[in-house]
mmCIF file of C-alpha atoms in Angstrom:
data_model
loop_
_atom_site.group_PDB
_atom_site.id
_atom_site.type_symbol
_atom_site.label_atom_id
_atom_site.label_comp_id
_atom_site.label_asym_id
_atom_site.label_seq_id
_atom_site.Cartn_x
_atom_site.Cartn_y
_atom_site.Cartn_z
ATOM 1 C CA MET A 272 238.166 171.295 -31.805
ATOM 2 C CA ASN A 273 238.454 169.130 -28.701
ATOM 3 C CA SER A 274 240.700 166.580 -27.007
ATOM 4 C CA ARG A 275 238.581 163.424 -27.373
ATOM 5 C CA THR A 276 238.870 160.976 -30.261
ATOM 6 C CA ASN A 277 235.297 159.706 -30.021
ATOM 7 C CA THR A 278 233.462 162.946 -29.617
ATOM 8 C CA PRO A 279 229.692 163.242 -29.317
ATOM 9 C CA SER A 280 227.733 164.757 -32.165
ATOM 10 C CA PRO A 281 226.976 168.485 -32.020
ATOM 11 C CA LYS A 282 223.312 167.627 -31.492
ATOM 12 C CA LYS A 283 224.102 165.615 -28.350
ATOM 13 C CA VAL A 284 226.266 168.426 -26.996
ATOM 14 C CA LEU A 285 223.402 170.830 -27.617
ATOM 15 C CA ILE A 286 220.967 168.522 -25.801
ATOM 16 C CA PHE A 287 223.259 168.284 -22.772
ATOM 17 C CA GLY A 288 223.956 172.023 -22.626
ATOM 18 C CA SER A 289 220.253 172.745 -22.999
ATOM 19 C CA ALA A 290 219.257 170.317 -20.223
ATOM 20 C CA MET A 291 221.780 171.909 -17.862
ATOM 21 C CA HIS A 292 220.435 175.345 -18.772
ATOM 22 C CA VAL A 293 216.824 174.338 -18.125
ATOM 23 C CA TRP A 294 217.685 173.302 -14.581
ATOM 24 C CA SER A 295 219.997 176.252 -13.905
ATOM 25 C CA ASP A 296 217.458 178.855 -14.979
ATOM 26 C CA LEU A 297 214.694 177.024 -13.116
ATOM 27 C CA PHE A 298 216.792 177.262 -9.954
ATOM 28 C CA PHE A 299 217.409 180.992 -10.353
ATOM 29 C CA ALA A 300 213.994 181.950 -11.768
ATOM 30 C CA LEU A 301 212.227 180.147 -8.935
ATOM 31 C CA LEU A 302 213.018 183.068 -6.644
ATOM 32 C CA VAL A 303 211.010 185.530 -8.774
ATOM 33 C CA PRO A 304 207.460 184.168 -8.224
ATOM 34 C CA LEU A 305 208.354 183.501 -4.581
ATOM 35 C CA LEU A 306 209.410 187.111 -3.877
ATOM 36 C CA PRO A 307 205.899 188.358 -2.963
ATOM 37 C CA HIS A 308 205.555 185.451 -0.500
ATOM 38 C CA ILE A 309 208.988 186.118 0.994
ATOM 39 C CA LYS A 310 208.227 189.849 1.211
ATOM 40 C CA GLU A 311 204.996 189.163 3.073
ATOM 41 C CA GLU A 312 206.387 186.572 5.504
ATOM 42 C CA LEU A 313 209.520 188.555 6.384
ATOM 43 C CA ASN A 314 207.909 192.026 6.080
ATOM 44 C CA LEU A 315 210.508 193.325 3.615
ATOM 45 C CA SER A 316 210.797 196.594 1.674
ATOM 46 C CA TYR A 317 211.268 196.845 -2.101
ATOM 47 C CA THR A 318 214.930 197.637 -1.431
ATOM 48 C CA SER A 319 215.333 194.401 0.526
ATOM 49 C CA ILE A 320 213.590 192.436 -2.221
ATOM 50 C CA GLY A 321 215.896 194.007 -4.820
ATOM 51 C CA LEU A 322 218.884 193.185 -2.612
ATOM 52 C CA LEU A 323 217.829 189.542 -2.306
ATOM 53 C CA ARG A 324 217.557 189.169 -6.060
ATOM 54 C CA SER A 325 220.823 191.060 -6.625
ATOM 55 C CA VAL A 326 222.743 188.890 -4.176
ATOM 56 C CA TYR A 327 221.461 185.700 -5.807
ATOM 57 C CA SER A 328 222.344 186.868 -9.312
ATOM 58 C CA GLY A 329 225.552 188.589 -8.261
ATOM 59 C CA SER A 330 226.996 185.620 -6.439
ATOM 60 C CA SER A 331 226.519 183.537 -9.577
ATOM 61 C CA ALA A 332 228.976 185.853 -11.349
ATOM 62 C CA ILE A 333 231.852 185.487 -8.908
ATOM 63 C CA LEU A 334 233.169 182.168 -10.206
ATOM 64 C CA GLN A 335 232.407 182.656 -13.915
ATOM 65 C CA ILE A 336 235.912 183.748 -14.922
ATOM 66 C CA PRO A 337 237.684 181.087 -12.810
ATOM 67 C CA ALA A 338 235.249 178.503 -14.179
ATOM 68 C CA GLY A 339 236.113 179.522 -17.731
ATOM 69 C CA LEU A 340 239.841 179.222 -17.046
ATOM 70 C CA VAL A 341 239.507 175.811 -15.390
ATOM 71 C CA ALA A 342 237.277 174.538 -18.214
ATOM 72 C CA GLU A 343 240.065 175.178 -20.722
ATOM 73 C CA SER A 344 241.964 172.351 -18.998
ATOM 74 C CA THR A 345 239.131 170.065 -17.909
ATOM 75 C CA GLY A 346 236.318 170.646 -20.385
ATOM 76 C CA GLU A 347 232.854 171.818 -19.457
ATOM 77 C CA PHE A 348 230.964 168.599 -18.615
ATOM 78 C CA TRP A 349 231.922 168.060 -14.975
ATOM 79 C CA MET A 350 231.791 171.728 -14.093
ATOM 80 C CA LEU A 351 228.275 172.124 -15.463
ATOM 81 C CA LEU A 352 227.056 169.192 -13.383
ATOM 82 C CA GLY A 353 228.895 170.295 -10.250
ATOM 83 C CA GLY A 354 227.653 173.862 -10.508
ATOM 84 C CA ASN A 355 224.027 172.794 -10.746
ATOM 85 C CA ILE A 356 224.385 170.430 -7.777
ATOM 86 C CA TRP A 357 225.818 173.339 -5.790
ATOM 87 C CA VAL A 358 222.871 175.607 -6.606
ATOM 88 C CA GLY A 359 220.357 172.839 -5.907
ATOM 89 C CA LEU A 360 221.826 172.237 -2.461
ATOM 90 C CA GLY A 361 221.852 176.001 -1.941
ATOM 91 C CA LEU A 362 218.091 176.116 -2.486
ATOM 92 C CA ILE A 363 217.653 173.485 0.212
ATOM 93 C CA VAL A 364 219.661 175.614 2.655
ATOM 94 C CA MET A 365 217.678 178.746 1.691
ATOM 95 C CA ALA A 366 214.503 176.823 2.475
ATOM 96 C CA VAL A 367 215.456 176.073 6.068
ATOM 97 C CA VAL A 368 217.299 179.168 7.352
ATOM 98 C CA PRO A 369 215.341 181.584 9.600
ATOM 99 C CA GLY A 370 215.081 185.340 9.008
ATOM 100 C CA PHE A 371 216.265 187.767 6.342
ATOM 101 C CA LEU A 372 220.002 187.970 7.122
ATOM 102 C CA PRO A 373 220.535 184.184 7.180
ATOM 103 C CA LEU A 374 218.504 183.991 3.965
ATOM 104 C CA ILE A 375 220.794 186.565 2.329
ATOM 105 C CA GLY A 376 223.832 184.544 3.410
ATOM 106 C CA ALA A 377 222.399 181.273 2.114
ATOM 107 C CA THR A 378 221.399 182.999 -1.126
ATOM 108 C CA ALA A 379 224.939 184.283 -1.648
ATOM 109 C CA LEU A 380 226.525 180.880 -1.028
ATOM 110 C CA GLY A 381 224.002 178.969 -3.116
ATOM 111 C CA GLY A 382 224.273 181.345 -6.039
ATOM 112 C CA LEU A 383 228.023 180.785 -6.372
ATOM 113 C CA GLY A 384 227.421 177.490 -8.170
ATOM 114 C CA GLY A 385 225.639 179.300 -10.984
ATOM 115 C CA GLY A 386 228.987 180.620 -12.195
ATOM 116 C CA THR A 387 229.557 177.547 -14.332
ATOM 117 C CA GLN A 388 226.356 177.479 -16.374
ATOM 118 C CA HIS A 389 226.208 180.358 -18.828
ATOM 119 C CA PRO A 390 229.842 180.722 -19.924
ATOM 120 C CA LEU A 391 230.527 176.991 -20.119
ATOM 121 C CA ALA A 392 227.309 175.946 -21.848
ATOM 122 C CA SER A 393 227.772 178.716 -24.427
ATOM 123 C CA SER A 394 231.431 177.786 -24.909
ATOM 124 C CA MET A 395 230.682 174.063 -25.225
ATOM 125 C CA VAL A 396 227.907 174.539 -27.771
ATOM 126 C CA SER A 397 229.780 177.169 -29.794
ATOM 127 C CA ARG A 398 232.717 174.735 -30.082
ATOM 128 C CA ALA A 399 230.460 171.911 -31.234
ATOM 129 C CA TYR A 400 228.873 174.122 -33.906
ATOM 130 C CA ASP A 401 231.901 176.211 -34.860
ATOM 131 C CA SER A 402 231.781 175.242 -38.543
ATOM 132 C CA ALA A 403 228.113 176.080 -39.182
ATOM 133 C CA GLY A 404 224.909 177.108 -37.435
ATOM 134 C CA ARG A 405 226.632 178.600 -34.403
ATOM 135 C CA SER A 406 224.221 181.474 -33.761
ATOM 136 C CA THR A 407 221.216 179.173 -34.062
ATOM 137 C CA ALA A 408 222.808 176.647 -31.685
ATOM 138 C CA VAL A 409 223.771 179.278 -29.106
ATOM 139 C CA GLY A 410 220.286 180.744 -29.459
ATOM 140 C CA THR A 411 218.826 177.289 -28.839
ATOM 141 C CA VAL A 412 220.802 176.663 -25.647
ATOM 142 C CA ASN A 413 219.931 180.190 -24.575
ATOM 143 C CA PHE A 414 216.266 179.507 -25.359
ATOM 144 C CA SER A 415 216.342 176.325 -23.287
ATOM 145 C CA GLY A 416 217.014 178.346 -20.160
ATOM 146 C CA ASP A 417 213.710 180.079 -20.669
ATOM 147 C CA ILE A 418 211.976 176.729 -20.564
ATOM 148 C CA GLY A 419 213.237 176.566 -17.000
ATOM 149 C CA LYS A 420 212.009 180.099 -16.415
ATOM 150 C CA MET A 421 208.591 179.205 -17.833
ATOM 151 C CA ILE A 422 208.388 176.177 -15.574
ATOM 152 C CA ALA A 423 209.380 178.178 -12.484
ATOM 153 C CA PRO A 424 206.108 180.090 -11.915
ATOM 154 C CA ILE A 425 204.059 176.944 -12.602
ATOM 155 C CA VAL A 426 206.093 174.883 -10.142
ATOM 156 C CA ALA A 427 206.044 177.706 -7.607
ATOM 157 C CA GLY A 428 202.294 178.181 -7.947
ATOM 158 C CA LEU A 429 201.608 174.498 -7.350
ATOM 159 C CA LEU A 430 204.103 173.867 -4.560
ATOM 160 C CA VAL A 431 203.408 177.091 -2.650
ATOM 161 C CA MET A 432 199.828 175.916 -2.186
ATOM 162 C CA LEU A 433 201.122 172.666 -0.689
ATOM 163 C CA GLY A 434 203.768 173.959 1.684
ATOM 164 C CA GLY A 435 204.739 177.600 1.134
ATOM 165 C CA TRP A 436 207.843 179.112 -0.416
ATOM 166 C CA ARG A 437 210.252 177.160 1.793
ATOM 167 C CA ALA A 438 208.887 173.760 0.760
ATOM 168 C CA THR A 439 208.997 174.899 -2.864
ATOM 169 C CA MET A 440 212.716 175.673 -2.672
ATOM 170 C CA TRP A 441 213.474 172.420 -0.848
ATOM 171 C CA ILE A 442 211.658 170.192 -3.335
ATOM 172 C CA VAL A 443 213.088 171.853 -6.453
ATOM 173 C CA GLY A 444 216.615 171.876 -5.019
ATOM 174 C CA ALA A 445 216.460 168.189 -4.118
ATOM 175 C CA ALA A 446 214.970 167.152 -7.472
ATOM 176 C CA GLY A 447 217.578 169.086 -9.439
ATOM 177 C CA SER A 448 220.490 167.708 -7.432
ATOM 178 C CA ALA A 449 219.216 164.165 -7.970
ATOM 179 C CA PHE A 450 218.980 164.751 -11.741
ATOM 180 C CA MET A 451 222.588 165.983 -11.852
ATOM 181 C CA CYS A 452 223.817 162.923 -9.954
ATOM 182 C CA PHE A 453 222.055 160.659 -12.446
ATOM 183 C CA SER A 454 223.587 162.605 -15.359
ATOM 184 C CA VAL A 455 227.087 161.658 -14.182
ATOM 185 C CA PHE A 456 226.539 158.248 -15.792
ATOM 186 C CA THR A 457 225.859 159.791 -19.229
ATOM 187 C CA ARG A 458 229.312 161.294 -19.691
ATOM 188 C CA ARG A 459 230.406 159.193 -22.681
ATOM 189 C CA HIS A 460 227.328 160.340 -24.607
ATOM 190 C CA PHE A 461 227.669 164.085 -24.000
ATOM 191 C CA ASP A 462 231.197 165.086 -22.909
ATOM 192 C CA LEU A 463 232.944 167.086 -25.641
ATOM 193 C CA GLY A 464 236.255 167.066 -23.764
ATOM 194 C CA LYS A 465 238.622 169.966 -23.308
ATOM 195 C CA PRO A 466 239.375 172.367 -26.185
ATOM 196 C CA LEU A 467 242.573 172.084 -28.202
ATOM 197 C CA ILE A 468 244.696 175.106 -28.968
ATOM 198 C CA GLU A 469 243.455 176.620 -32.196
ATOM 199 C CA HIS A 470 245.987 177.453 -34.902
ATOM 200 C CA SER A 471 243.961 179.420 -37.388
ATOM 201 C CA PRO A 472 244.417 182.452 -39.636
ATOM 202 C CA GLU A 473 241.086 183.631 -38.284
ATOM 203 C CA LYS A 474 240.581 186.102 -35.472
ATOM 204 C CA TRP A 475 243.846 186.524 -33.495
ATOM 205 C CA ASP A 476 246.453 185.231 -35.955
ATOM 206 C CA ARG A 477 246.135 188.522 -37.801
ATOM 207 C CA LYS A 478 247.875 191.870 -37.874
ATOM 208 C CA ASP A 479 247.963 193.745 -34.581
ATOM 209 C CA SER A 480 245.537 196.479 -35.651
ATOM 210 C CA ASP A 481 242.821 193.943 -36.456
ATOM 211 C CA LYS A 482 243.543 192.068 -33.226
ATOM 212 C CA THR A 483 243.151 195.289 -31.236
ATOM 213 C CA SER A 484 239.908 196.110 -33.038
ATOM 214 C CA THR A 485 238.576 192.675 -32.161
ATOM 215 C CA ILE A 486 239.306 193.201 -28.456
ATOM 216 C CA VAL A 487 237.810 196.694 -28.502
ATOM 217 C CA GLY A 488 234.732 195.251 -30.203
ATOM 218 C CA PHE A 489 234.431 192.691 -27.415
ATOM 219 C CA ILE A 490 234.650 195.501 -24.839
ATOM 220 C CA VAL A 491 231.900 197.470 -26.603
ATOM 221 C CA LEU A 492 229.772 194.319 -26.748
ATOM 222 C CA THR A 493 230.323 193.838 -23.018
ATOM 223 C CA GLY A 494 229.058 197.350 -22.266
ATOM 224 C CA ILE A 495 225.886 196.666 -24.234
ATOM 225 C CA GLY A 496 225.515 193.375 -22.383
ATOM 226 C CA ILE A 497 225.629 195.181 -19.030
ATOM 227 C CA LEU A 498 222.773 197.486 -20.040
ATOM 228 C CA ASP A 499 220.780 194.574 -21.449
ATOM 229 C CA SER A 500 221.236 192.504 -18.285
ATOM 230 C CA ALA A 501 220.171 195.474 -16.152
ATOM 231 C CA THR A 502 216.876 195.662 -18.010
ATOM 232 C CA ARG A 503 216.178 191.929 -17.883
ATOM 233 C CA SER A 504 216.882 191.480 -14.194
ATOM 234 C CA SER A 505 214.980 194.592 -13.110
ATOM 235 C CA THR A 506 211.929 193.705 -15.160
ATOM 236 C CA LEU A 507 211.760 190.234 -13.630
ATOM 237 C CA VAL A 508 212.053 191.606 -10.095
ATOM 238 C CA PHE A 509 209.550 194.460 -10.258
ATOM 239 C CA PHE A 510 206.970 193.487 -12.857
ATOM 240 C CA PRO A 511 205.213 191.045 -10.503
ATOM 241 C CA PHE A 512 204.564 194.058 -8.273
ATOM 242 C CA ILE A 513 203.391 196.114 -11.259
ATOM 243 C CA PHE A 514 200.949 193.326 -12.097
ATOM 244 C CA ILE A 515 199.724 193.299 -8.489
ATOM 245 C CA GLU A 516 199.244 197.083 -8.490
ATOM 246 C CA ARG A 517 197.247 196.725 -11.718
ATOM 247 C CA GLY A 518 194.812 194.451 -9.868
ATOM 248 C CA MET A 519 196.078 190.927 -10.548
ATOM 249 C CA GLY A 520 195.819 188.220 -7.907
ATOM 250 C CA GLU A 521 198.641 185.837 -7.043
ATOM 251 C CA SER A 522 197.541 183.159 -9.518
ATOM 252 C CA GLU A 523 197.150 185.748 -12.283
ATOM 253 C CA VAL A 524 200.643 187.084 -11.584
ATOM 254 C CA GLY A 525 201.955 183.542 -12.016
ATOM 255 C CA VAL A 526 200.233 183.261 -15.392
ATOM 256 C CA ALA A 527 201.551 186.672 -16.458
ATOM 257 C CA LEU A 528 205.092 185.634 -15.543
ATOM 258 C CA PHE A 529 204.646 182.410 -17.497
ATOM 259 C CA LEU A 530 203.626 184.463 -20.546
ATOM 260 C CA LEU A 531 206.602 186.787 -20.034
ATOM 261 C CA PHE A 532 208.989 183.833 -19.873
ATOM 262 C CA ALA A 533 207.287 182.144 -22.841
ATOM 263 C CA GLY A 534 207.779 185.271 -24.924
ATOM 264 C CA GLY A 535 211.376 185.412 -23.733
ATOM 265 C CA ALA A 536 211.979 181.819 -24.782
ATOM 266 C CA ALA A 537 210.545 182.484 -28.227
ATOM 267 C CA GLY A 538 212.615 185.648 -28.534
ATOM 268 C CA LYS A 539 215.858 183.877 -27.697
ATOM 269 C CA TYR A 540 215.318 181.113 -30.234
ATOM 270 C CA ILE A 541 213.980 183.338 -33.016
ATOM 271 C CA CYS A 542 216.701 185.959 -32.616
ATOM 272 C CA GLY A 543 219.422 183.296 -32.549
ATOM 273 C CA TRP A 544 218.027 181.881 -35.793
ATOM 274 C CA LEU A 545 217.736 185.331 -37.366
ATOM 275 C CA ASP A 546 221.291 186.299 -36.392
ATOM 276 C CA ASP A 547 222.633 183.565 -38.684
ATOM 277 C CA ARG A 548 220.596 185.070 -41.530
ATOM 278 C CA THR A 549 220.347 188.837 -41.007
ATOM 279 C CA GLY A 550 222.639 190.870 -38.810
ATOM 280 C CA THR A 551 223.434 191.890 -35.253
ATOM 281 C CA LEU A 552 222.520 195.583 -35.221
ATOM 282 C CA PRO A 553 219.010 195.336 -36.738
ATOM 283 C CA LEU A 554 218.093 192.701 -34.156
ATOM 284 C CA ILE A 555 219.412 194.766 -31.246
ATOM 285 C CA TRP A 556 217.416 197.773 -32.405
ATOM 286 C CA ALA A 557 214.243 195.770 -32.984
ATOM 287 C CA THR A 558 214.316 193.955 -29.652
ATOM 288 C CA LYS A 559 215.438 196.784 -27.416
ATOM 289 C CA GLY A 560 213.276 199.389 -29.127
ATOM 290 C CA MET A 561 210.299 197.110 -28.498
ATOM 291 C CA THR A 562 211.370 196.571 -24.885
ATOM 292 C CA THR A 563 211.681 200.278 -24.149
ATOM 293 C CA ALA A 564 208.199 201.022 -25.426
ATOM 294 C CA LEU A 565 206.525 198.111 -23.651
ATOM 295 C CA ILE A 566 208.182 198.626 -20.262
ATOM 296 C CA ILE A 567 206.785 202.137 -20.052
ATOM 297 C CA SER A 568 203.450 201.128 -21.588
ATOM 298 C CA ALA A 569 202.867 198.516 -18.876
ATOM 299 C CA ILE A 570 201.926 201.154 -16.305
ATOM 300 C CA PHE A 571 199.502 203.011 -18.597
ATOM 301 C CA VAL A 572 197.662 200.474 -20.774
ATOM 302 C CA PRO A 573 194.310 198.958 -19.716
ATOM 303 C CA SER A 574 194.728 195.916 -17.481
ATOM 304 C CA PHE A 575 193.471 193.426 -20.081
ATOM 305 C CA VAL A 576 196.261 194.526 -22.438
ATOM 306 C CA LEU A 577 198.877 193.324 -19.950
ATOM 307 C CA TRP A 578 198.356 189.711 -21.030
ATOM 308 C CA PRO A 579 199.512 190.065 -24.669
ATOM 309 C CA LEU A 580 201.965 192.769 -23.600
ATOM 310 C CA ALA A 581 203.727 190.267 -21.320
ATOM 311 C CA ILE A 582 204.347 187.890 -24.243
ATOM 312 C CA ILE A 583 205.650 190.570 -26.608
ATOM 313 C CA LEU A 584 207.736 192.187 -23.863
ATOM 314 C CA GLY A 585 209.354 188.811 -23.214
ATOM 315 C CA VAL A 586 210.403 188.564 -26.872
ATOM 316 C CA GLY A 587 212.122 191.936 -26.799
ATOM 317 C CA LEU A 588 213.454 191.540 -23.290
ATOM 318 C CA ASN A 589 215.311 188.266 -23.881
ATOM 319 C CA GLY A 590 215.793 188.138 -27.644
ATOM 320 C CA THR A 591 218.761 190.493 -27.542
ATOM 321 C CA SER A 592 220.745 188.131 -25.339
ATOM 322 C CA SER A 593 220.975 185.400 -27.994
ATOM 323 C CA VAL A 594 222.398 187.934 -30.423
ATOM 324 C CA LEU A 595 224.961 189.203 -27.915
ATOM 325 C CA TYR A 596 226.056 185.732 -26.784
ATOM 326 C CA ALA A 597 226.569 184.518 -30.353
ATOM 327 C CA THR A 598 228.497 187.698 -31.181
ATOM 328 C CA VAL A 599 231.115 186.861 -28.535
ATOM 329 C CA ALA A 600 232.131 183.874 -30.682
ATOM 330 C CA LYS A 601 232.552 186.199 -33.683
ATOM 331 C CA PHE A 602 235.376 187.943 -31.827
ATOM 332 C CA ILE A 603 237.066 185.096 -29.904
ATOM 333 C CA PRO A 604 238.801 181.868 -31.130
ATOM 334 C CA THR A 605 237.454 178.543 -29.871
ATOM 335 C CA ASN A 606 240.243 177.667 -27.426
ATOM 336 C CA LYS A 607 239.781 180.964 -25.547
ATOM 337 C CA ARG A 608 236.002 181.150 -25.554
ATOM 338 C CA ALA A 609 235.422 179.610 -22.119
ATOM 339 C CA ARG A 610 237.394 182.368 -20.387
ATOM 340 C CA TYR A 611 235.949 185.174 -22.536
ATOM 341 C CA TYR A 612 232.408 183.924 -22.122
ATOM 342 C CA GLY A 613 233.182 183.874 -18.400
ATOM 343 C CA LEU A 614 234.406 187.468 -18.621
ATOM 344 C CA PHE A 615 231.377 188.529 -20.661
ATOM 345 C CA TYR A 616 228.832 186.974 -18.313
ATOM 346 C CA THR A 617 230.668 188.242 -15.228
ATOM 347 C CA THR A 618 230.722 191.841 -16.385
ATOM 348 C CA ASN A 619 227.076 191.536 -17.393
ATOM 349 C CA GLU A 620 226.325 190.843 -13.748
ATOM 350 C CA ILE A 621 227.155 194.484 -12.996
ATOM 351 C CA GLY A 622 223.775 195.247 -14.525
ATOM 352 C CA THR A 623 222.077 192.155 -13.135
ATOM 353 C CA VAL A 624 223.184 192.947 -9.579
ATOM 354 C CA GLY A 625 223.164 196.723 -9.541
ATOM 355 C CA ALA A 626 219.935 197.451 -11.380
ATOM 356 C CA PRO A 627 217.397 195.710 -9.088
ATOM 357 C CA LEU A 628 218.988 197.327 -6.052
ATOM 358 C CA GLY A 629 219.071 200.749 -7.708
ATOM 359 C CA TYR A 630 215.528 200.591 -9.036
ATOM 360 C CA GLY A 631 214.379 199.235 -5.669
ATOM 361 C CA LEU A 632 215.809 202.296 -3.938
ATOM 362 C CA ILE A 633 214.146 204.562 -6.502
ATOM 363 C CA ALA A 634 210.812 202.758 -6.048
ATOM 364 C CA ASP A 635 210.994 203.207 -2.277
ATOM 365 C CA MET A 636 211.781 206.918 -2.685
ATOM 366 C CA ILE A 637 209.520 208.093 -5.523
ATOM 367 C CA GLY A 638 207.218 205.165 -6.295
ATOM 368 C CA LEU A 639 207.231 201.999 -8.365
ATOM 369 C CA ASN A 640 205.717 203.561 -11.500
ATOM 370 C CA ARG A 641 208.361 206.291 -11.717
ATOM 371 C CA SER A 642 211.063 203.696 -11.205
ATOM 372 C CA VAL A 643 209.686 201.698 -14.153
ATOM 373 C CA ILE A 644 209.675 204.792 -16.386
ATOM 374 C CA ILE A 645 213.331 205.416 -15.552
ATOM 375 C CA MET A 646 214.006 201.759 -16.351
ATOM 376 C CA GLY A 647 212.530 202.263 -19.816
ATOM 377 C CA VAL A 648 214.613 205.376 -20.471
ATOM 378 C CA VAL A 649 217.840 203.625 -19.449
ATOM 379 C CA THR A 650 216.960 200.697 -21.719
ATOM 380 C CA ALA A 651 216.693 203.093 -24.662
ATOM 381 C CA THR A 652 220.392 203.994 -24.297
ATOM 382 C CA ILE A 653 221.250 200.558 -25.709
ATOM 383 C CA LEU A 654 220.133 201.732 -29.161
ATOM 384 C CA PRO A 655 222.762 204.441 -29.759
ATOM 385 C CA ALA A 656 225.380 202.417 -27.858
ATOM 386 C CA SER A 657 224.960 199.496 -30.259
ATOM 387 C CA LEU A 658 225.967 201.638 -33.238
ATOM 388 C CA ALA A 659 229.550 201.551 -31.958
ATOM 389 C CA LEU A 660 229.638 197.815 -32.755
ATOM 390 C CA LYS A 661 229.322 198.267 -36.510
ATOM 391 C CA ARG A 662 232.981 198.874 -37.385
ATOM 392 C CA TYR A 663 234.219 196.041 -35.171
ATOM 393 C CA LEU A 664 231.803 193.498 -36.597
ATOM 394 C CA THR A 665 233.201 194.316 -40.039
ATOM 395 C CA VAL A 666 236.745 193.581 -38.829
ATOM 396 C CA SER A 667 235.785 190.336 -37.066
#
């Protein structure tokens, strides 16, 4: 499945991909608990906050397809390290620029490096585990990113007290870049090498009608991924403000975000494990049905209920992603996965980028609570949309 004669074990590949994902998601999730501090210092509107988050996430999508194409010739190892160094240095620049417009520019440039992480880590791990346990492995590397997200509010809460949001970005960016530089010396233990061309009766070496159905299935999956990403990104941006409106202080918001990310981490791992044993559609319905109900409930339930709600919401919010990411590999052969994972993650950024900006505009016009209700209704559309996957999963 790869070009190296002495290849690392699948477990080592999983460890490397997971470590890269922890740092990558820590870099990007760090912005979320810092948004209230940035909003206060720079006197920003909800629209501006949504724009800041959208630019950071959106810029990370720009290089995902090129990264996938390049990785087919070079392998994923160097590109994963280089991408994380890029984002880490970007955080340092974000920490020192003055004003909102320079911050937007630094955010856009820094986010570009994130284009390597998700498609290449998923591709690398799915190749290592192609013979067995693929969904569980992809779910595990997906879960590892949420460890970074769980760490982010803790790190932010501690470092903000020491030096504000700028010092927080600088320290995390420098620490992450140093870790990546050290990891260069571990290549022989973790580098899977570049993929070989797959000659297999599976997937695309089939009759044209089945091949077309496989591609159409991938397109349907991509549409569901866009809606799912829209919900995840919007919830992360605006729920800190919902928590504040419900009476939480800054430290309590940090704890609530930690619980949300912890639930998300559990959801990613559990759903990846279940996908190897149950099926795709039941998991999509369970996770996104739960998410729809809890998003809307968050603005009505008593304040003390928000604590357990955050954990359960995290499970539904992020659990779907492990199912969707593993399903990509059900449609695409190993030697083409890097580019198709790049395509999948890039198109998903339509939701990641557009939704926070759109819901921010709605919140500024008609209020945050109404914007959250609309968010819940849009999330519910994933349920009927997922039914279109059934026939294509049978073919694949």
